[in-house]
PDB file of N, CA, C and O in Angstrom:
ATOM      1  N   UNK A  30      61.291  40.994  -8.869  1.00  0.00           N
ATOM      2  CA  UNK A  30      62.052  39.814  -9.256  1.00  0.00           C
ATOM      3  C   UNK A  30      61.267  38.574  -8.835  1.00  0.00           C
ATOM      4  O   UNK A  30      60.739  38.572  -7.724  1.00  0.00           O
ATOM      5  N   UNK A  31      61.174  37.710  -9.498  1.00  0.00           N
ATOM      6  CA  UNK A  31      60.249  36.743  -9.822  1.00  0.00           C
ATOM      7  C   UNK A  31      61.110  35.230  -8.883  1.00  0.00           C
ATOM      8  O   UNK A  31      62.304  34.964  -8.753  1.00  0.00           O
ATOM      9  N   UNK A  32      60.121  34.664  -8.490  1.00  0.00           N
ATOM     10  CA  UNK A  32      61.294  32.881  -7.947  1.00  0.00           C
ATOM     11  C   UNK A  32      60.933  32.062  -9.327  1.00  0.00           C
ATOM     12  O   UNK A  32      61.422  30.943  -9.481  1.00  0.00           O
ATOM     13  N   UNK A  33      60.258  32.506 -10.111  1.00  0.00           N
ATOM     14  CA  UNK A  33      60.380  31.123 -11.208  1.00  0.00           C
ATOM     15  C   UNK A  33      59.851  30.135 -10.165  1.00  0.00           C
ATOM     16  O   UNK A  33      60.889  29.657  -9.705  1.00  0.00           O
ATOM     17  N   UNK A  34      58.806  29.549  -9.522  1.00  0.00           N
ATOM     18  CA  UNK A  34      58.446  28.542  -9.158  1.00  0.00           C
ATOM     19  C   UNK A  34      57.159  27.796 -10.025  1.00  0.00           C
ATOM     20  O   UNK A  34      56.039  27.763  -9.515  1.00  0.00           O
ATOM     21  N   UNK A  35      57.348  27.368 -11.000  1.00  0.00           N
ATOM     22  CA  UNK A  35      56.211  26.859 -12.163  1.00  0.00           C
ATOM     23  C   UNK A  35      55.775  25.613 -11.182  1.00  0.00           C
ATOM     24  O   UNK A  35      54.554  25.572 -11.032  1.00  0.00           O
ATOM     25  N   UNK A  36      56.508  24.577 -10.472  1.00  0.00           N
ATOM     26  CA  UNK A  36      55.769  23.755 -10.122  1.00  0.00           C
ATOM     27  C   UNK A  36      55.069  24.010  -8.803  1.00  0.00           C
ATOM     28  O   UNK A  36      55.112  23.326  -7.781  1.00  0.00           O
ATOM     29  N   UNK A  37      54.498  24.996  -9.009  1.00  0.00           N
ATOM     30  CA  UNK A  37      53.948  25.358  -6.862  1.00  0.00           C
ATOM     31  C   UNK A  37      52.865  25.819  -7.112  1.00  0.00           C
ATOM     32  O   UNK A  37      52.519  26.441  -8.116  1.00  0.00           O
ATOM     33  N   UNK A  38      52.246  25.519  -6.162  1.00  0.00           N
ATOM     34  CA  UNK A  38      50.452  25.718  -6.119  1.00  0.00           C
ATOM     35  C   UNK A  38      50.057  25.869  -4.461  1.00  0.00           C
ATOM     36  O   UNK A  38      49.946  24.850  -3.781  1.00  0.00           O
ATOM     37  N   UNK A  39      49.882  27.039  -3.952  1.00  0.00           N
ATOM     38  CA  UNK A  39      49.521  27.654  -2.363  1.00  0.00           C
ATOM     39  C   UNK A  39      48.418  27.619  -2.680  1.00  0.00           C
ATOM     40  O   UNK A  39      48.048  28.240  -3.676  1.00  0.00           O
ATOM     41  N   UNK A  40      47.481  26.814  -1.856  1.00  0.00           N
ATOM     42  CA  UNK A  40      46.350  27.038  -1.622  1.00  0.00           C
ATOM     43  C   UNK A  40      46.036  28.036  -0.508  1.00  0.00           C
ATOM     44  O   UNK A  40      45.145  28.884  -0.565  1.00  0.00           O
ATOM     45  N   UNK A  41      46.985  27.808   0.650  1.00  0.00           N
ATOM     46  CA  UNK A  41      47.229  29.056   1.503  1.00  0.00           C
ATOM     47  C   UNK A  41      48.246  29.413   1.984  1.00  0.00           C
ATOM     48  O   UNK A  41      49.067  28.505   2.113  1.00  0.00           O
ATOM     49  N   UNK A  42      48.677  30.771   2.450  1.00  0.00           N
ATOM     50  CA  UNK A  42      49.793  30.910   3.105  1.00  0.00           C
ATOM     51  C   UNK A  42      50.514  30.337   4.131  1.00  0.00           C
ATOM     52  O   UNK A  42      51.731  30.508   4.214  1.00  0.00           O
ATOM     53  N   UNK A  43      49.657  29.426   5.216  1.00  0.00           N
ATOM     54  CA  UNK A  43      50.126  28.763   5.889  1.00  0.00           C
ATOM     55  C   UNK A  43      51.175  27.977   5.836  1.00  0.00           C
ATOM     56  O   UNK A  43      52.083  27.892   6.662  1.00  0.00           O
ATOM     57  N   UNK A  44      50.990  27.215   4.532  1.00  0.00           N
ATOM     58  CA  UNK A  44      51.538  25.882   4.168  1.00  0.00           C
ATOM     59  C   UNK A  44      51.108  24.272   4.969  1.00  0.00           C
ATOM     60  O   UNK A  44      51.714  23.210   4.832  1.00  0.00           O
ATOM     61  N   UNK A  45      50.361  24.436   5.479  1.00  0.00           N
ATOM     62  CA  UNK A  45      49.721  23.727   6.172  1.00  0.00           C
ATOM     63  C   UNK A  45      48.495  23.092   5.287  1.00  0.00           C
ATOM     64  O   UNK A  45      48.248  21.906   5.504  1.00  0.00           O
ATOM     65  N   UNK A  46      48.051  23.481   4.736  1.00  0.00           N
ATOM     66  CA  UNK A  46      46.871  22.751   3.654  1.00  0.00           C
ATOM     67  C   UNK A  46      47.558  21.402   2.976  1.00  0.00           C
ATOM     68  O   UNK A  46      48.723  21.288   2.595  1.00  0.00           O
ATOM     69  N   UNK A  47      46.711  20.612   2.943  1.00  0.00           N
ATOM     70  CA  UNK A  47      47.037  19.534   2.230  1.00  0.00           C
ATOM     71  C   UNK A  47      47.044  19.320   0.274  1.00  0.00           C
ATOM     72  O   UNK A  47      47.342  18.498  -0.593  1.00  0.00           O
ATOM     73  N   UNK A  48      46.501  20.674   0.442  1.00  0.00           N
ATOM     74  CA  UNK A  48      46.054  20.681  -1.020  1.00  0.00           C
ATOM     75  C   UNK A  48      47.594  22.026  -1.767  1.00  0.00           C
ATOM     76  O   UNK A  48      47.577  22.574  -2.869  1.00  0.00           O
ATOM     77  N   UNK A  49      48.434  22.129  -0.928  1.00  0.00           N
ATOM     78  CA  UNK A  49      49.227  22.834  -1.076  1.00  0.00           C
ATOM     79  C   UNK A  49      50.187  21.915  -2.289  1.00  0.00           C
ATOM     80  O   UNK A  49      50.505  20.755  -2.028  1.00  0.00           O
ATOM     81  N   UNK A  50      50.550  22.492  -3.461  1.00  0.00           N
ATOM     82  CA  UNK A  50      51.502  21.629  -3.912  1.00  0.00           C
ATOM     83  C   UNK A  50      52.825  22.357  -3.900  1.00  0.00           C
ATOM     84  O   UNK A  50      52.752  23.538  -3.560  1.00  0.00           O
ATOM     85  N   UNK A  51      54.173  21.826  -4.243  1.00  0.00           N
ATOM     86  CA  UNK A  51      55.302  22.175  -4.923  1.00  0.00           C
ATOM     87  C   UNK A  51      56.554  21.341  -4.874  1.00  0.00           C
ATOM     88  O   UNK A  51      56.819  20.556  -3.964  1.00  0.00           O
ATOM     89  N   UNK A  52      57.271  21.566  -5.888  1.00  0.00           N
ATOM     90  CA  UNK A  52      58.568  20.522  -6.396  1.00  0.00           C
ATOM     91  C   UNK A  52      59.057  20.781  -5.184  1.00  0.00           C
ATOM     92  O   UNK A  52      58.554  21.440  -4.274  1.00  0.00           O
ATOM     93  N   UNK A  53      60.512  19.974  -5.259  1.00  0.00           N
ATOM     94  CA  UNK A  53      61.519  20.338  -4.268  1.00  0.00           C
ATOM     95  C   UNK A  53      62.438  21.315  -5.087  1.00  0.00           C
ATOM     96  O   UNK A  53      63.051  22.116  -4.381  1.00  0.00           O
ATOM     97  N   UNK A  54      62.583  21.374  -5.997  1.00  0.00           N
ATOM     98  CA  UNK A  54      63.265  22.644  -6.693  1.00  0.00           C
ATOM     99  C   UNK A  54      62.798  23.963  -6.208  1.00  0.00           C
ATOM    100  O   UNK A  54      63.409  24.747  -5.482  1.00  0.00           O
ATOM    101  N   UNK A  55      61.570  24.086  -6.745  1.00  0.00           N
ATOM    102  CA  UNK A  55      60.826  24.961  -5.847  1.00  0.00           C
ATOM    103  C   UNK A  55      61.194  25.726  -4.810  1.00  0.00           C
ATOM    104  O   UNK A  55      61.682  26.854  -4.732  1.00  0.00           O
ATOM    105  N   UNK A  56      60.770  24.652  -3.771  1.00  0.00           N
ATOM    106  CA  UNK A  56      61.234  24.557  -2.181  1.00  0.00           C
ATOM    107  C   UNK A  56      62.263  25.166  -2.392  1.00  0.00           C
ATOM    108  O   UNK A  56      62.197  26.391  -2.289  1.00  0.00           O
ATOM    109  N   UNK A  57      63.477  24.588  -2.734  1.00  0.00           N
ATOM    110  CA  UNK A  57      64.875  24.999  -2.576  1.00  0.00           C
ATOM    111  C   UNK A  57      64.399  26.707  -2.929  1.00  0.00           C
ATOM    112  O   UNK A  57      64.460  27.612  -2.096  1.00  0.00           O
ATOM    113  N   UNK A  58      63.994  26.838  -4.157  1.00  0.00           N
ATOM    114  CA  UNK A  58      64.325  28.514  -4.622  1.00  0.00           C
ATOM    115  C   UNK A  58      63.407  29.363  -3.583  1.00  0.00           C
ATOM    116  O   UNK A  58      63.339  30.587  -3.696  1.00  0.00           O
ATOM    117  N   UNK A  59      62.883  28.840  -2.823  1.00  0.00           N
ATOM    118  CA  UNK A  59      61.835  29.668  -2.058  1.00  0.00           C
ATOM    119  C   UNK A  59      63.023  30.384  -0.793  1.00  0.00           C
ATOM    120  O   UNK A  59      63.360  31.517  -0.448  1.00  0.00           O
ATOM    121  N   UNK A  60      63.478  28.493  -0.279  1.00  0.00           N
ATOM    122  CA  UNK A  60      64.193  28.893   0.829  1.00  0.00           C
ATOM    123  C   UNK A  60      65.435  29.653   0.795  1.00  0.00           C
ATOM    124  O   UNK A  60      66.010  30.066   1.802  1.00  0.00           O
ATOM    125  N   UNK A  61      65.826  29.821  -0.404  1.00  0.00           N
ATOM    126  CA  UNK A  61      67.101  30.419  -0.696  1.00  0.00           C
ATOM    127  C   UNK A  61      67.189  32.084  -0.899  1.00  0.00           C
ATOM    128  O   UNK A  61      68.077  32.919  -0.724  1.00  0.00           O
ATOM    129  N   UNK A  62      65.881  32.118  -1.333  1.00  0.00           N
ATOM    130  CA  UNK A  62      65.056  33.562  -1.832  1.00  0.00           C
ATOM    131  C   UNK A  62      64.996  34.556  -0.171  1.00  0.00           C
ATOM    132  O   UNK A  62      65.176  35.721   0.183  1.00  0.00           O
ATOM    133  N   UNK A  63      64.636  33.253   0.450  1.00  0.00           N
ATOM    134  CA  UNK A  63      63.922  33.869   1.611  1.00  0.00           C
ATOM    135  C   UNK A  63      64.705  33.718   2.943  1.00  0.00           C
ATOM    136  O   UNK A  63      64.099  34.247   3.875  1.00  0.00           O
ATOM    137  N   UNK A  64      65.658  33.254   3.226  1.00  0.00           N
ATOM    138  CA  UNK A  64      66.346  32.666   4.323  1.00  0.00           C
ATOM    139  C   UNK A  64      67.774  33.057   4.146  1.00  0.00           C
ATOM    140  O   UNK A  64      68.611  32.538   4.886  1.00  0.00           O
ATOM    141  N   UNK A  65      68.139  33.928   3.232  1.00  0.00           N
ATOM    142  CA  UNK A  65      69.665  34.363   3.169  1.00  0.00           C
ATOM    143  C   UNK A  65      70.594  35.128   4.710  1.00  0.00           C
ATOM    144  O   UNK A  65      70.461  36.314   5.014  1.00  0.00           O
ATOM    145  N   UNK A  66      71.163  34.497   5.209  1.00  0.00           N
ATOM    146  CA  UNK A  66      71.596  34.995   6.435  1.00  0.00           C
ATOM    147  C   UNK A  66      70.603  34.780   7.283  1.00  0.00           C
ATOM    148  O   UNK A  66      70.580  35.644   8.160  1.00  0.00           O
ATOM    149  N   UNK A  67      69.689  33.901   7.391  1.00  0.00           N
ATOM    150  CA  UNK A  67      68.957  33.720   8.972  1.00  0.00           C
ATOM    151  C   UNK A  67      69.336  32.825   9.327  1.00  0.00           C
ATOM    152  O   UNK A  67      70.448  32.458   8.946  1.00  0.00           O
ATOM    153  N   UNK A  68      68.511  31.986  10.310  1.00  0.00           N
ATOM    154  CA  UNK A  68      69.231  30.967  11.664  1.00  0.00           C
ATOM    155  C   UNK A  68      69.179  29.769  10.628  1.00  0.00           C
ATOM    156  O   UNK A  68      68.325  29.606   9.756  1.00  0.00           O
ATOM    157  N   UNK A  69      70.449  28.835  10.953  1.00  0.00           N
ATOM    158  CA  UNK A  69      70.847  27.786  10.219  1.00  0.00           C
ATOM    159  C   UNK A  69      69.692  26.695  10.739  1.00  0.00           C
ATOM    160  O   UNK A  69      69.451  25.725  10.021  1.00  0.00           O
ATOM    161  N   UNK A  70      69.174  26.827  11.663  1.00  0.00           N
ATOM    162  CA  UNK A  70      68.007  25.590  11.699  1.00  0.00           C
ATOM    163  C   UNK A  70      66.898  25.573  11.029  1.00  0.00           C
ATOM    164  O   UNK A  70      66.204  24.685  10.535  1.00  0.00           O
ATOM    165  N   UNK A  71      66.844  26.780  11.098  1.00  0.00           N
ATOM    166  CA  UNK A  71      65.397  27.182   9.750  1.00  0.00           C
ATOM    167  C   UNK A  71      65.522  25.946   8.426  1.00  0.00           C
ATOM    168  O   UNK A  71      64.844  24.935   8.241  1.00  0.00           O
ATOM    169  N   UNK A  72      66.778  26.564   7.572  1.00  0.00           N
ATOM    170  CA  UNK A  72      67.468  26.184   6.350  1.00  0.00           C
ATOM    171  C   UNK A  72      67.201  24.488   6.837  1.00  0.00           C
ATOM    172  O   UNK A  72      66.468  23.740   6.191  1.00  0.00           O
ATOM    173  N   UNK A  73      67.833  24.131   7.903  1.00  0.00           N
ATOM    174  CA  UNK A  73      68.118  22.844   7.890  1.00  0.00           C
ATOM    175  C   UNK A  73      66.356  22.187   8.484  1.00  0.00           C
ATOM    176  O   UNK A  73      66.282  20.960   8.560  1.00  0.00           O
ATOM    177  N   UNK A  74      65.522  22.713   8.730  1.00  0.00           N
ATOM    178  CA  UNK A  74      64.280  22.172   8.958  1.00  0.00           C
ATOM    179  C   UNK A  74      63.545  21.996   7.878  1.00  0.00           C
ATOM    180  O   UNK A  74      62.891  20.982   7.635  1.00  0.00           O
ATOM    181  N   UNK A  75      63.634  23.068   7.129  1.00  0.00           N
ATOM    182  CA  UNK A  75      63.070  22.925   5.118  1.00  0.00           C
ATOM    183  C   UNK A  75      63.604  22.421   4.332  1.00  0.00           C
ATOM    184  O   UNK A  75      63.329  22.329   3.136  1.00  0.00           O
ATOM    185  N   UNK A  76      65.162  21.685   5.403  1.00  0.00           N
ATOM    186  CA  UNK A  76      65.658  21.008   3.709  1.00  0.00           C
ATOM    187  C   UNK A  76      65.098  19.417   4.229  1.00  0.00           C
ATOM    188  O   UNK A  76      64.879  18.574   3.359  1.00  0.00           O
ATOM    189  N   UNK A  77      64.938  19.163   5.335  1.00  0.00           N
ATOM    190  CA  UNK A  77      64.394  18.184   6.317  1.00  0.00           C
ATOM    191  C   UNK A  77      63.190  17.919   5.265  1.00  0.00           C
ATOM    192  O   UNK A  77      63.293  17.032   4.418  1.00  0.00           O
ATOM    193  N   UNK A  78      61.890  18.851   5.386  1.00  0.00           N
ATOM    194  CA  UNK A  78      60.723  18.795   4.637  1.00  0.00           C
ATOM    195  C   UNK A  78      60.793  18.245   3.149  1.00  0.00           C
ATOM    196  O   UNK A  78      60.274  17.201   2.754  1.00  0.00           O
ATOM    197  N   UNK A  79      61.537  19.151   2.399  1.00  0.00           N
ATOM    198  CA  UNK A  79      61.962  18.668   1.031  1.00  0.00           C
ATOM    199  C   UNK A  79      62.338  17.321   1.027  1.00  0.00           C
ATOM    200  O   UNK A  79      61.773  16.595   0.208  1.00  0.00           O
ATOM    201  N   UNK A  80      63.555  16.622   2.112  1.00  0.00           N
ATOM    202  CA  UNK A  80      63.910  15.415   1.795  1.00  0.00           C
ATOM    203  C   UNK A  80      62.689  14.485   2.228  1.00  0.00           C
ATOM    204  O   UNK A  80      62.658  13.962   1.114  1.00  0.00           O
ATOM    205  N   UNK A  81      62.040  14.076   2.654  1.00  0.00           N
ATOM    206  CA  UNK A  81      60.747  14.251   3.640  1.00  0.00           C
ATOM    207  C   UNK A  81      59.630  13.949   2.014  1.00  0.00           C
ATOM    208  O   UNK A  81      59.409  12.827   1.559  1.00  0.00           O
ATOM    209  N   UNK A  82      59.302  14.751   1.649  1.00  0.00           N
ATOM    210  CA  UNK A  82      58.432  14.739   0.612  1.00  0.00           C
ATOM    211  C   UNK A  82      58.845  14.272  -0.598  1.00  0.00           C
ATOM    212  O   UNK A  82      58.024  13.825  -1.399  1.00  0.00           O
ATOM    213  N   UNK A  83      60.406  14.334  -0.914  1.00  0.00           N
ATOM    214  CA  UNK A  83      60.968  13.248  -1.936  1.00  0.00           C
ATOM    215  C   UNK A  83      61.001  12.082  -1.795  1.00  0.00           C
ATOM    216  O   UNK A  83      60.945  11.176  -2.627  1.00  0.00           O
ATOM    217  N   UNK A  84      61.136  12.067  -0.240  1.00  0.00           N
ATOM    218  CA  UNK A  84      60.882  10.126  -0.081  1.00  0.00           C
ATOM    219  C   UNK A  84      59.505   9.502  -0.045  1.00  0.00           C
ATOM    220  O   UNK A  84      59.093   8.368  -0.294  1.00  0.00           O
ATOM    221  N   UNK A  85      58.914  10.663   0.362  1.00  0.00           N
ATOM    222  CA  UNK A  85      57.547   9.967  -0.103  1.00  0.00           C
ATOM    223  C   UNK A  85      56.837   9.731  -1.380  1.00  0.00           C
ATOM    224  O   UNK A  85      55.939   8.943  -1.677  1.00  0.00           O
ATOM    225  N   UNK A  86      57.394  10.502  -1.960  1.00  0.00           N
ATOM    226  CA  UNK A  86      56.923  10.352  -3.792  1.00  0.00           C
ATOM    227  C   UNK A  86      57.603   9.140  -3.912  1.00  0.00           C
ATOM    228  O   UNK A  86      56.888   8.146  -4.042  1.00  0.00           O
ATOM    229  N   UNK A  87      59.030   8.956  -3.897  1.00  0.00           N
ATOM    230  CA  UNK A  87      59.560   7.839  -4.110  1.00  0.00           C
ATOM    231  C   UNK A  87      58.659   6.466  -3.778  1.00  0.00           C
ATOM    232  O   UNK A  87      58.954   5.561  -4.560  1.00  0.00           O
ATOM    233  N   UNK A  88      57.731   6.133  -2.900  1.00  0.00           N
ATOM    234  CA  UNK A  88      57.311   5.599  -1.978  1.00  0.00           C
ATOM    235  C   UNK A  88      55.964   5.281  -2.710  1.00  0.00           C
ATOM    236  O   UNK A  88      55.386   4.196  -2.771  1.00  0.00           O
ATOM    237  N   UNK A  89      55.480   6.886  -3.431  1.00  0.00           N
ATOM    238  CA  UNK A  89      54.339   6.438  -4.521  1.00  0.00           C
ATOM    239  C   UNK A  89      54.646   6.202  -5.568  1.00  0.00           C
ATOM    240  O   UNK A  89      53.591   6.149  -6.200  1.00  0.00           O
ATOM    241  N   UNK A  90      55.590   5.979  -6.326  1.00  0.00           N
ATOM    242  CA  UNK A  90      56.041   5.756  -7.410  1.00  0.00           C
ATOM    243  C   UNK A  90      55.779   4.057  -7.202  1.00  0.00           C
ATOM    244  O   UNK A  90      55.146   3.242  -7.874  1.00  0.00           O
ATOM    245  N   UNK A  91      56.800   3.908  -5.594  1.00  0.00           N
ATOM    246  CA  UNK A  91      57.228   2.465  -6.064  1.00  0.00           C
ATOM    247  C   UNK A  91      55.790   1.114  -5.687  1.00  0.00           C
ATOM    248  O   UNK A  91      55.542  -0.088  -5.778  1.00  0.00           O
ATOM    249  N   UNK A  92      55.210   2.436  -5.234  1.00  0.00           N
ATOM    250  CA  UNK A  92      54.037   1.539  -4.628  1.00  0.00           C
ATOM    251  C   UNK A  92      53.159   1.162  -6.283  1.00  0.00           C
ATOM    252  O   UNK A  92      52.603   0.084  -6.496  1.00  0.00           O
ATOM    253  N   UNK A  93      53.207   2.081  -7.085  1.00  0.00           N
ATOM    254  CA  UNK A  93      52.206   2.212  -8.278  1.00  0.00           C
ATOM    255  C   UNK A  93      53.204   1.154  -9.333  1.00  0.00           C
ATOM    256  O   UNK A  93      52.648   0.777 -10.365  1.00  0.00           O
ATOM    257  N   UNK A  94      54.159   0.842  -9.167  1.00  0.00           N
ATOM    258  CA  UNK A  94      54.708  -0.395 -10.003  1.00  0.00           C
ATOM    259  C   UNK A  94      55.230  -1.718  -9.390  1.00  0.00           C
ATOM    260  O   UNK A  94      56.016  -2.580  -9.781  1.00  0.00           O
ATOM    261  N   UNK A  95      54.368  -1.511  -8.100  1.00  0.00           N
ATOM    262  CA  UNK A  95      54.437  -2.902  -7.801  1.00  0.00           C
ATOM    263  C   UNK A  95      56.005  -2.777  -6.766  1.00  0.00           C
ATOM    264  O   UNK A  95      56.264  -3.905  -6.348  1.00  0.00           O
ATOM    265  N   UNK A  96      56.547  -2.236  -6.516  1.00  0.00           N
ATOM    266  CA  UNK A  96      58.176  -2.247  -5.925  1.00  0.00           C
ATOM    267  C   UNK A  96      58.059  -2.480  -4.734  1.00  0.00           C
ATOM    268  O   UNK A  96      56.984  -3.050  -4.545  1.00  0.00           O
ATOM    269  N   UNK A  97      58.762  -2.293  -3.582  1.00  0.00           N
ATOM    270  CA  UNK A  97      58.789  -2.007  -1.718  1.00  0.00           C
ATOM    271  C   UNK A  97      59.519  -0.940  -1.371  1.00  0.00           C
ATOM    272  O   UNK A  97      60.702  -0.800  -1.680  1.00  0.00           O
ATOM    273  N   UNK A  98      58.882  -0.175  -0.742  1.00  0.00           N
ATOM    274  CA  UNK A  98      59.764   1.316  -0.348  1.00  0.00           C
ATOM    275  C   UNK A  98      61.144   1.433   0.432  1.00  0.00           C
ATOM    276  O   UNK A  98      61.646   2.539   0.637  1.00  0.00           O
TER     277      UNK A  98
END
């Protein structure tokens, strides 16, 4: 059974590479795939990351039309 993650790109397993990509959709289906019944801080540290990396896109978006973050 497949996660359907089209927007993700591991450069390594770590997740630690900078060259690592993926959506927050993604993210979500990874952590959901993978974290069913484990410790609630886990869940709540990756959803931390996800929100985390949405605000920073936000941040390049607004920087590339001129906006303030």
């Amino acid at each position: 059974q497949g996660l359907y993650m089209r927007d993700t790109r591991f450069v390594d397993a770590t997740g630690l590479d900078a060259a690592n990509r993926a959506s927050a959709r993604d993210l979500l289906r990874m952590v959901r795939a993978a974290t069913a019944g484990t410790h609630p801080r886990f869940v709540s540290m990756v959803r931390e990351l996800i929100e985390e990396r949405i605000r920073g896109k936000r941040r390049e978006l607004l920087a590339t039309i001129g906006g303030a973050a």
